[in-house]
mmCIF file of C-alpha atoms and ligand atoms in Angstrom:
data_model
loop_
_atom_site.group_PDB
_atom_site.id
_atom_site.type_symbol
_atom_site.label_atom_id
_atom_site.label_comp_id
_atom_site.label_asym_id
_atom_site.label_seq_id
_atom_site.Cartn_x
_atom_site.Cartn_y
_atom_site.Cartn_z
ATOM 1 C CA MET A 1 0.000 0.000 0.000
ATOM 2 C CA ARG A 2 1.041 3.652 -0.565
ATOM 3 C CA ILE A 3 0.020 6.274 1.992
ATOM 4 C CA GLY A 4 0.434 10.047 2.161
ATOM 5 C CA ILE A 5 0.817 12.096 5.354
ATOM 6 C CA LEU A 6 0.329 15.839 5.867
ATOM 7 C CA THR A 7 0.416 18.116 8.907
ATOM 8 C CA SER A 8 -1.912 21.107 8.805
ATOM 9 C CA GLY A 9 -2.898 24.080 10.982
ATOM 10 C CA GLY A 10 -1.050 25.505 13.996
ATOM 11 C CA ASP A 11 2.095 23.568 14.834
ATOM 12 C CA CYS A 12 2.559 21.912 18.241
ATOM 13 C CA PRO A 13 4.881 19.530 20.076
ATOM 14 C CA GLY A 14 4.207 15.919 19.107
ATOM 15 C CA LEU A 15 3.637 16.330 15.367
ATOM 16 C CA ASN A 16 6.911 14.601 14.519
ATOM 17 C CA ALA A 17 6.134 11.826 17.009
ATOM 18 C CA ALA A 18 2.861 11.280 15.150
ATOM 19 C CA ILE A 19 4.554 11.323 11.717
ATOM 20 C CA ARG A 20 7.069 8.793 13.064
ATOM 21 C CA GLY A 21 4.301 6.627 14.573
ATOM 22 C CA VAL A 22 2.416 6.433 11.268
ATOM 23 C CA GLY A 23 5.517 6.117 9.097
ATOM 24 C CA LYS A 24 7.545 3.551 11.006
ATOM 25 C CA SER A 25 4.589 1.261 11.720
ATOM 26 C CA ALA A 26 3.468 1.508 8.089
ATOM 27 C CA ILE A 27 6.933 0.607 6.783
ATOM 28 C CA ILE A 28 8.005 -1.959 9.390
ATOM 29 C CA ASP A 29 4.712 -3.631 10.234
ATOM 30 C CA TYR A 30 2.796 -3.381 6.967
ATOM 31 C CA LYS A 31 5.555 -2.935 4.335
ATOM 32 C CA MET A 32 3.801 0.185 3.053
ATOM 33 C CA LYS A 33 5.390 3.083 1.129
ATOM 34 C CA VAL A 34 4.998 6.426 2.871
ATOM 35 C CA PHE A 35 5.044 9.932 1.349
ATOM 36 C CA GLY A 36 5.109 13.184 3.316
ATOM 37 C CA PHE A 37 3.512 16.299 1.798
ATOM 38 C CA SER A 38 5.001 19.674 2.636
ATOM 39 C CA SER A 39 3.057 22.525 4.279
ATOM 40 C CA GLY A 40 -0.247 20.841 4.913
ATOM 41 C CA PHE A 41 -2.828 20.626 2.106
ATOM 42 C CA ARG A 42 -0.729 23.014 0.009
ATOM 43 C CA GLY A 43 1.769 20.143 -0.475
ATOM 44 C CA ILE A 44 -0.731 17.796 -2.121
ATOM 45 C CA ILE A 45 -2.248 20.680 -4.127
ATOM 46 C CA GLU A 46 1.243 21.415 -5.499
ATOM 47 C CA LYS A 47 2.362 17.741 -5.471
ATOM 48 C CA ASP A 48 5.299 18.757 -3.250
ATOM 49 C CA TYR A 49 6.340 15.679 -1.288
ATOM 50 C CA ILE A 50 9.197 13.447 -0.162
ATOM 51 C CA GLU A 51 9.269 9.702 0.419
ATOM 52 C CA LEU A 52 9.443 9.053 4.165
ATOM 53 C CA THR A 53 11.911 6.195 4.561
ATOM 54 C CA GLU A 54 12.981 4.669 7.877
ATOM 55 C CA ASP A 55 16.158 6.755 7.995
ATOM 56 C CA LYS A 56 14.157 9.958 7.400
ATOM 57 C CA LEU A 57 11.910 9.005 10.328
ATOM 58 C CA SER A 58 14.642 8.305 12.835
ATOM 59 C CA GLY A 59 15.611 10.965 15.366
ATOM 60 C CA ILE A 60 12.414 12.998 15.055
ATOM 61 C CA LEU A 61 10.446 11.670 18.072
ATOM 62 C CA THR A 62 11.698 14.457 20.346
ATOM 63 C CA LEU A 63 11.699 17.250 17.765
ATOM 64 C CA GLY A 64 9.181 20.061 18.169
ATOM 65 C CA GLY A 65 7.251 21.422 15.216
ATOM 66 C CA THR A 66 6.835 19.325 12.046
ATOM 67 C CA VAL A 67 9.590 18.178 9.672
ATOM 68 C CA LEU A 68 7.004 18.358 6.866
ATOM 69 C CA GLY A 69 6.070 21.970 7.565
ATOM 70 C CA THR A 70 2.459 23.145 7.886
ATOM 71 C CA SER A 71 0.055 25.806 6.632
ATOM 72 C CA ARG A 72 -3.531 26.912 7.172
ATOM 73 C CA GLU A 73 -4.453 26.129 3.550
ATOM 74 C CA LYS A 74 -8.210 25.430 3.294
ATOM 75 C CA PRO A 75 -8.771 23.844 -0.143
ATOM 76 C CA PHE A 76 -12.573 24.124 0.020
ATOM 77 C CA SER A 77 -12.756 27.777 1.037
ATOM 78 C CA ASN A 78 -13.437 30.047 -1.926
ATOM 79 C CA LYS A 79 -11.971 33.161 -0.294
ATOM 80 C CA ASN A 80 -10.683 34.658 -3.562
ATOM 81 C CA LYS A 81 -14.007 33.919 -5.278
ATOM 82 C CA PHE A 82 -13.588 36.992 -7.473
ATOM 83 C CA LYS A 83 -10.304 35.722 -8.927
ATOM 84 C CA LYS A 84 -10.566 32.625 -11.144
ATOM 85 C CA SER A 85 -9.209 30.408 -8.375
ATOM 86 C CA ILE A 86 -7.842 26.995 -9.225
ATOM 87 C CA ASP A 87 -10.032 24.075 -8.202
ATOM 88 C CA LYS A 88 -7.932 22.890 -5.281
ATOM 89 C CA PRO A 89 -10.043 19.851 -4.321
ATOM 90 C CA GLU A 90 -9.819 18.637 -7.936
ATOM 91 C CA LEU A 91 -6.019 19.059 -7.854
ATOM 92 C CA ILE A 92 -5.852 17.090 -4.601
ATOM 93 C CA LYS A 93 -7.884 14.243 -6.114
ATOM 94 C CA LYS A 94 -5.794 14.349 -9.314
ATOM 95 C CA HIS A 95 -2.457 14.152 -7.479
ATOM 96 C CA TYR A 96 -3.803 11.496 -5.065
ATOM 97 C CA LYS A 97 -4.661 9.328 -8.087
ATOM 98 C CA GLU A 98 -1.457 10.083 -10.013
ATOM 99 C CA MET A 99 0.587 8.997 -6.961
ATOM 100 C CA GLU A 100 -1.597 5.887 -6.686
ATOM 101 C CA LEU A 101 -2.186 6.561 -2.985
ATOM 102 C CA ASP A 102 -4.335 4.128 -0.992
ATOM 103 C CA CYS A 103 -4.889 6.582 1.859
ATOM 104 C CA LEU A 104 -4.134 10.162 2.978
ATOM 105 C CA VAL A 105 -3.449 10.754 6.692
ATOM 106 C CA CYS A 106 -4.394 14.274 7.784
ATOM 107 C CA ILE A 107 -2.818 15.363 11.083
ATOM 108 C CA GLY A 108 -4.388 18.547 12.432
ATOM 109 C CA GLY A 109 -7.023 20.351 14.451
ATOM 110 C CA ASN A 110 -10.633 21.313 13.763
ATOM 111 C CA GLY A 111 -10.009 22.951 10.405
ATOM 112 C CA THR A 112 -7.913 20.031 9.189
ATOM 113 C CA GLN A 113 -10.491 17.428 10.218
ATOM 114 C CA THR A 114 -13.216 19.466 8.498
ATOM 115 C CA THR A 115 -11.200 19.415 5.257
ATOM 116 C CA ALA A 116 -10.420 15.728 5.800
ATOM 117 C CA HIS A 117 -14.148 14.995 6.063
ATOM 118 C CA LEU A 118 -14.887 16.920 2.845
ATOM 119 C CA LEU A 119 -12.138 15.019 1.003
ATOM 120 C CA ALA A 120 -13.557 11.724 2.296
ATOM 121 C CA LYS A 121 -16.963 12.775 0.897
ATOM 122 C CA GLU A 122 -15.191 13.361 -2.435
ATOM 123 C CA GLY A 123 -14.222 9.685 -2.372
ATOM 124 C CA LEU A 124 -10.646 9.735 -1.083
ATOM 125 C CA ASN A 125 -9.558 7.237 1.593
ATOM 126 C CA ILE A 126 -8.841 9.480 4.579
ATOM 127 C CA ILE A 127 -7.686 8.959 8.161
ATOM 128 C CA GLY A 128 -7.572 11.946 10.552
ATOM 129 C CA ILE A 129 -5.267 12.335 13.568
ATOM 130 C CA PRO A 130 -6.280 15.059 16.088
ATOM 131 C CA LYS A 131 -3.636 17.574 17.162
ATOM 132 C CA THR A 132 -3.807 20.992 18.787
ATOM 133 C CA ILE A 133 -2.680 22.696 21.953
ATOM 134 C CA ASP A 134 -6.325 23.786 22.364
ATOM 135 C CA ASN A 135 -7.685 20.241 22.974
ATOM 136 C CA ASP A 136 -10.909 21.391 21.272
ATOM 137 C CA VAL A 137 -11.338 18.611 18.665
ATOM 138 C CA GLU A 138 -14.716 16.871 18.973
ATOM 139 C CA GLY A 139 -14.753 13.118 19.565
ATOM 140 C CA THR A 140 -11.484 12.667 21.441
ATOM 141 C CA ASP A 141 -10.698 13.186 25.124
ATOM 142 C CA TRP A 142 -7.238 14.490 24.299
ATOM 143 C CA THR A 143 -5.228 15.860 21.389
ATOM 144 C CA PHE A 144 -1.452 15.721 21.430
ATOM 145 C CA GLY A 145 0.145 19.135 21.888
ATOM 146 C CA PHE A 146 -2.234 19.931 24.733
ATOM 147 C CA HIS A 147 -0.260 18.295 27.534
ATOM 148 C CA SER A 148 2.991 19.943 26.406
ATOM 149 C CA ALA A 149 1.282 23.344 26.327
ATOM 150 C CA VAL A 150 -0.136 22.781 29.819
ATOM 151 C CA GLU A 151 3.376 21.995 31.083
ATOM 152 C CA ILE A 152 4.883 25.080 29.387
ATOM 153 C CA SER A 153 2.092 27.372 30.610
ATOM 154 C CA THR A 154 2.158 25.991 34.152
ATOM 155 C CA GLU A 155 5.905 26.598 34.394
ATOM 156 C CA ALA A 156 5.321 30.196 33.280
ATOM 157 C CA ILE A 157 2.531 30.696 35.840
ATOM 158 C CA ASP A 158 4.785 29.292 38.577
ATOM 159 C CA ARG A 159 7.324 31.997 37.725
ATOM 160 C CA LEU A 160 4.673 34.704 37.856
ATOM 161 C CA HIS A 161 3.855 33.796 41.463
ATOM 162 C CA THR A 162 7.310 34.864 42.690
ATOM 163 C CA THR A 163 7.233 38.259 41.002
ATOM 164 C CA ALA A 164 3.596 38.840 41.994
ATOM 165 C CA ASN A 165 4.407 38.166 45.655
ATOM 166 C CA SER A 166 7.586 40.276 45.589
ATOM 167 C CA HIS A 167 5.742 43.326 44.201
ATOM 168 C CA LYS A 168 2.303 42.550 45.662
ATOM 169 C CA ARG A 169 0.935 42.801 42.122
ATOM 170 C CA ILE A 170 -1.903 41.323 40.113
ATOM 171 C CA MET A 171 -0.256 39.303 37.332
ATOM 172 C CA VAL A 172 -2.521 38.586 34.362
ATOM 173 C CA ILE A 173 -1.349 35.882 31.937
ATOM 174 C CA GLU A 174 -3.059 35.209 28.599
ATOM 175 C CA LEU A 175 -2.918 31.688 27.185
ATOM 176 C CA MET A 176 -3.896 30.432 23.746
ATOM 177 C CA GLY A 177 -7.326 29.008 23.036
ATOM 178 C CA HIS A 178 -9.347 30.973 20.524
ATOM 179 C CA HIS A 179 -12.702 29.272 21.135
ATOM 180 C CA ALA A 180 -12.165 26.801 23.972
ATOM 181 C CA GLY A 181 -10.668 27.360 27.403
ATOM 182 C CA TRP A 182 -9.185 23.893 28.046
ATOM 183 C CA LEU A 183 -5.588 25.139 28.176
ATOM 184 C CA SER A 184 -6.358 28.068 30.491
ATOM 185 C CA LEU A 185 -8.470 25.824 32.731
ATOM 186 C CA TYR A 186 -5.843 23.066 33.103
ATOM 187 C CA ALA A 187 -2.794 25.324 33.352
ATOM 188 C CA GLY A 188 -4.713 27.775 35.536
ATOM 189 C CA ILE A 189 -5.558 25.048 38.039
ATOM 190 C CA ALA A 190 -2.106 23.409 37.837
ATOM 191 C CA GLY A 191 -0.477 26.820 38.314
ATOM 192 C CA GLY A 192 -2.686 27.832 41.234
ATOM 193 C CA GLY A 193 -4.491 30.624 39.422
ATOM 194 C CA ASP A 194 -6.760 32.639 41.715
ATOM 195 C CA LEU A 195 -9.049 33.802 38.903
ATOM 196 C CA ILE A 196 -9.479 31.875 35.617
ATOM 197 C CA LEU A 197 -11.459 33.335 32.705
ATOM 198 C CA ILE A 198 -12.446 31.051 29.813
ATOM 199 C CA PRO A 199 -14.768 31.689 26.811
ATOM 200 C CA GLU A 200 -17.284 29.089 28.000
ATOM 201 C CA ILE A 201 -18.051 30.784 31.328
ATOM 202 C CA ARG A 202 -19.781 34.156 31.049
ATOM 203 C CA PHE A 203 -18.084 36.500 33.520
ATOM 204 C CA LYS A 204 -19.068 39.932 34.853
ATOM 205 C CA GLU A 205 -16.530 42.731 35.347
ATOM 206 C CA GLU A 206 -17.753 43.454 38.865
ATOM 207 C CA ASN A 207 -17.178 39.809 39.832
ATOM 208 C CA ILE A 208 -13.542 40.079 38.685
ATOM 209 C CA ILE A 209 -13.042 43.196 40.803
ATOM 210 C CA ASN A 210 -14.842 41.702 43.822
ATOM 211 C CA CYS A 211 -12.658 38.573 43.603
ATOM 212 C CA ILE A 212 -9.439 40.591 43.689
ATOM 213 C CA GLU A 213 -10.665 42.946 46.436
ATOM 214 C CA ARG A 214 -11.871 39.972 48.537
ATOM 215 C CA ARG A 215 -8.343 38.548 48.359
ATOM 216 C CA VAL A 216 -6.803 41.872 49.403
ATOM 217 C CA ARG A 217 -9.179 42.054 52.382
ATOM 218 C CA SER A 218 -8.064 38.569 53.444
ATOM 219 C CA ASN A 219 -4.443 39.750 53.408
ATOM 220 C CA LYS A 220 -3.590 38.384 49.927
ATOM 221 C CA PRO A 221 -2.398 41.483 48.024
ATOM 222 C CA ALA A 222 -0.964 39.480 45.093
ATOM 223 C CA SER A 223 -3.126 37.512 42.665
ATOM 224 C CA ILE A 224 -2.595 35.366 39.583
ATOM 225 C CA VAL A 225 -5.210 35.804 36.868
ATOM 226 C CA VAL A 226 -5.239 33.321 33.946
ATOM 227 C CA VAL A 227 -7.239 34.344 30.862
ATOM 228 C CA ALA A 228 -7.876 32.555 27.578
ATOM 229 C CA GLU A 229 -7.215 34.690 24.490
ATOM 230 C CA GLY A 230 -10.757 34.018 23.274
ATOM 231 C CA ILE A 231 -12.751 35.560 26.160
ATOM 232 C CA PRO A 232 -15.235 38.247 25.129
ATOM 233 C CA LYS A 233 -13.569 41.662 25.294
ATOM 234 C CA SER A 234 -15.219 45.065 25.190
ATOM 235 C CA ASN A 235 -12.487 46.557 22.993
ATOM 236 C CA LYS A 236 -9.691 45.847 20.511
ATOM 237 C CA LYS A 237 -7.197 45.145 23.280
ATOM 238 C CA SER A 238 -5.777 41.708 24.039
ATOM 239 C CA ALA A 239 -7.541 39.662 26.708
ATOM 240 C CA ALA A 240 -4.628 40.222 29.105
ATOM 241 C CA GLN A 241 -4.562 43.978 28.538
ATOM 242 C CA TYR A 242 -8.352 44.269 28.900
ATOM 243 C CA VAL A 243 -8.427 42.387 32.232
ATOM 244 C CA SER A 244 -5.232 43.958 33.596
ATOM 245 C CA GLU A 245 -6.444 47.504 32.901
ATOM 246 C CA LEU A 246 -9.911 46.702 34.254
ATOM 247 C CA ILE A 247 -8.434 45.536 37.570
ATOM 248 C CA SER A 248 -6.012 48.471 37.933
ATOM 249 C CA LYS A 249 -8.682 51.015 37.055
ATOM 250 C CA HIS A 250 -11.270 49.721 39.559
ATOM 251 C CA THR A 251 -9.050 48.584 42.427
ATOM 252 C CA GLY A 252 -6.122 50.992 42.206
ATOM 253 C CA LEU A 253 -3.823 47.977 42.517
ATOM 254 C CA GLU A 254 -0.706 47.477 40.379
ATOM 255 C CA SER A 255 -1.278 44.913 37.633
ATOM 256 C CA ARG A 256 0.948 43.593 34.859
ATOM 257 C CA GLN A 257 0.180 41.470 31.805
ATOM 258 C CA THR A 258 1.986 38.586 30.101
ATOM 259 C CA ILE A 259 0.909 37.111 26.764
ATOM 260 C CA LEU A 260 2.618 33.715 26.601
ATOM 261 C CA GLY A 261 1.835 33.355 22.884
ATOM 262 C CA TYR A 262 3.722 30.961 20.621
ATOM 263 C CA VAL A 263 6.006 29.727 23.366
ATOM 264 C CA GLN A 264 3.083 27.417 24.214
ATOM 265 C CA ARG A 265 3.470 25.676 20.830
ATOM 266 C CA GLY A 266 7.271 25.420 20.748
ATOM 267 C CA GLY A 267 9.916 22.955 21.746
ATOM 268 C CA THR A 268 10.104 19.259 22.427
ATOM 269 C CA PRO A 269 6.903 17.320 23.253
ATOM 270 C CA SER A 270 6.256 16.127 26.805
ATOM 271 C CA ALA A 271 6.626 12.388 27.414
ATOM 272 C CA SER A 272 2.837 12.143 27.624
ATOM 273 C CA ASP A 273 2.419 13.778 24.197
ATOM 274 C CA ARG A 274 5.129 11.578 22.662
ATOM 275 C CA ILE A 275 3.224 8.519 23.879
ATOM 276 C CA LEU A 276 -0.205 9.808 22.751
ATOM 277 C CA ALA A 277 1.084 10.847 19.311
ATOM 278 C CA THR A 278 2.791 7.490 18.848
ATOM 279 C CA ARG A 279 -0.395 5.620 19.900
ATOM 280 C CA PHE A 280 -2.425 7.709 17.416
ATOM 281 C CA GLY A 281 0.099 6.986 14.650
ATOM 282 C CA THR A 282 0.235 3.224 15.089
ATOM 283 C CA PHE A 283 -3.560 3.018 15.509
ATOM 284 C CA ALA A 284 -3.992 4.988 12.274
ATOM 285 C CA THR A 285 -1.957 2.442 10.292
ATOM 286 C CA SER A 286 -3.924 -0.421 11.835
ATOM 287 C CA LEU A 287 -7.125 1.231 10.534
ATOM 288 C CA ILE A 288 -5.514 1.691 7.098
ATOM 289 C CA SER A 289 -4.423 -1.964 6.993
ATOM 290 C CA LYS A 290 -8.111 -2.945 7.494
ATOM 291 C CA GLY A 291 -9.401 -0.412 4.960
ATOM 292 C CA ASN A 292 -11.273 1.340 7.771
ATOM 293 C CA TYR A 293 -11.268 4.816 6.184
ATOM 294 C CA GLY A 294 -13.280 7.987 6.795
ATOM 295 C CA ASN A 295 -12.395 8.008 10.483
ATOM 296 C CA MET A 296 -10.341 10.073 12.901
ATOM 297 C CA VAL A 297 -8.317 8.193 15.501
ATOM 298 C CA ALA A 298 -9.250 9.246 19.037
ATOM 299 C CA ILE A 299 -8.637 8.421 22.667
ATOM 300 C CA ARG A 300 -11.626 7.828 24.921
ATOM 301 C CA ASN A 301 -11.218 6.629 28.515
ATOM 302 C CA ASN A 302 -7.585 5.890 27.587
ATOM 303 C CA GLN A 303 -8.655 3.526 24.801
ATOM 304 C CA MET A 304 -7.836 4.065 21.113
ATOM 305 C CA THR A 305 -10.964 4.293 18.994
ATOM 306 C CA ALA A 306 -12.096 5.391 15.521
ATOM 307 C CA VAL A 307 -14.574 8.280 15.237
ATOM 308 C CA PRO A 308 -16.325 8.926 11.882
ATOM 309 C CA LEU A 309 -15.028 12.171 10.382
ATOM 310 C CA SER A 310 -18.673 13.132 9.824
ATOM 311 C CA GLU A 311 -19.002 13.434 13.620
ATOM 312 C CA VAL A 312 -15.915 15.660 13.906
ATOM 313 C CA GLY A 313 -15.881 18.020 10.935
ATOM 314 C CA GLY A 314 -17.180 21.536 11.571
ATOM 315 C CA ARG A 315 -17.447 21.057 15.344
ATOM 316 C CA LYS A 316 -15.454 22.206 18.405
ATOM 317 C CA LYS A 317 -15.254 20.546 21.819
ATOM 318 C CA LEU A 318 -15.859 23.257 24.421
ATOM 319 C CA VAL A 319 -15.402 23.041 28.183
ATOM 320 C CA PRO A 320 -18.761 22.017 29.761
ATOM 321 C CA VAL A 321 -19.752 24.636 32.358
ATOM 322 C CA ASN A 322 -20.404 21.840 34.901
ATOM 323 C CA TYR A 323 -17.016 20.212 34.202
ATOM 324 C CA PRO A 324 -15.894 18.391 37.411
ATOM 325 C CA MET A 325 -12.528 20.217 37.515
ATOM 326 C CA ILE A 326 -14.338 23.561 37.591
ATOM 327 C CA LYS A 327 -16.489 22.379 40.499
ATOM 328 C CA GLY A 328 -13.363 21.168 42.291
ATOM 329 C CA ALA A 329 -11.495 24.428 41.752
ATOM 330 C CA ARG A 330 -14.409 26.450 43.103
ATOM 331 C CA LYS A 331 -14.144 24.456 46.343
ATOM 332 C CA LEU A 332 -10.578 25.812 46.673
ATOM 333 C CA GLY A 333 -11.841 29.368 46.245
ATOM 334 C CA THR A 334 -10.824 29.763 42.591
ATOM 335 C CA CYS A 335 -12.972 32.367 40.871
ATOM 336 C CA PHE A 336 -14.283 32.032 37.292
ATOM 337 C CA GLY A 337 -15.840 35.499 37.127
ATOM 338 C CA ASP A 338 -19.428 34.260 36.943
ATOM 339 C CA TYR A 339 -20.264 35.136 40.534
HETATM 340 O O1 LIG B 401 -5.047 26.433 16.914
HETATM 341 C C1 LIG B 401 -4.047 26.560 17.836
HETATM 342 C C2 LIG B 401 -3.689 28.006 17.986
HETATM 343 O O2 LIG B 401 -2.476 28.077 18.638
HETATM 344 C C3 LIG B 401 -4.742 28.817 18.738
HETATM 345 O O3 LIG B 401 -4.711 28.571 20.117
HETATM 346 C C4 LIG B 401 -4.329 30.207 18.361
HETATM 347 O O4 LIG B 401 -5.354 31.146 18.548
HETATM 348 C C5 LIG B 401 -4.016 30.019 16.878
HETATM 349 O O5 LIG B 401 -3.535 28.688 16.732
HETATM 350 C C6 LIG B 401 -2.972 30.992 16.335
HETATM 351 O O6 LIG B 401 -2.983 30.850 14.935
HETATM 352 P P1 LIG B 401 -1.691 31.204 14.049
HETATM 353 O O7 LIG B 401 -0.656 30.167 14.351
HETATM 354 O O8 LIG B 401 -2.186 31.104 12.616
HETATM 355 O O9 LIG B 401 -1.257 32.585 14.439
#
C-alpha cells in the first residue's frame, strides 16, 4: 500500500512523534510506502512531497514542530471567489490518483479534520489524527500538543507567582485558546491561578473586581489571573490587557500582563504527548491496513478508537460549564468570574 501524510494548521509539540508513529509502523509492520507532503494541504495541491523512509523518520520523536512543515491552507474555502481560483479539491484528487495513494493521513485540528471529512466525501480514503494545543477537537478526550502546552504554561505561571508576591501585584497571563478554554483551565488550576477566565463561562466585570478585592481584604495582596485569548472583550485590546487595565482602574492595585503566545506551541513534546502521538500513529496504520477509512483516531477513557469524520468536521469541543474540575477548583476558592 502507498500512503500520504500531511500536517496542517497551527504547529505543536508531538507532530513529529505522530509522523514517526504512522511512518515507522506503516513501513516496518505493513511494508507500506509512505510519502510526506510539505506545508499541509498546500503540499498535495502542489504535489510537493518526499518519500518518508525509515532513515528519514529516525531521530524525530523528540523534535518540536513538524519536519514536513504546515500551513492553514483550506482547499474548500473560496476566499478569492472573485479571482478565477484553481479548483484545489480537484487538484488534490488528481495528485492522489497520479501517486496511486491508498490513503491520505491528515494530522491537524478542527479545520484540518473538516477538510479531511470533505475530502472523504469526495471519495478519497482518509484517516484523521487530532492535534492541537487547544484540545478542542470533537470526539477525542485528548489531542497531542495539549499536555505539552499545559506543562509550558504551568511553568510560566509558577514563575509569575514569585514576582507577583515580591511586588504585591496582580499578574494577568493570557494563554492560547481561541474558542475553547481547556488550556487556560488546566494550566490555571495546575499553576494555582486565583481567577481563571475562559470563553465558555460568562463573567461579569464586577465579579472580577470583587474577587481581587476579597483577596486583598483577606491579606492576599498578590493575585494570579489566567485568561484565555478568546474571552469576550469590550475593545480591541488583548484579553490580558483588557483584564489587567480593568483591575487596575477599579481597584487601584498594580497589575501587569503577560501574553505567553507561541512559546506554548514550541519545543520538544512532553513524554505524555510523545506517547499519545505514537499511539495515534500506530492506531492509524492499523485502521488503514483494514481499509477502515473515513475516520479520525481518538482516545476515549484511555482507549484508542475510531470516530467517523462526519461526527468531527465543523465542530469544536468546548469546556462544559459543569465540568468536574471547575467544580473542584471552586471548592478551593478559585474564581471564574461568573459570581
Ligand atoms: O489552533 C491553535 C492556535 O495556537 C490557537 O490557540 C491560536 O489562537 C491560533 O492557533 C494561532 O494561529 P496562528 O498560528 O495562525 O497565528
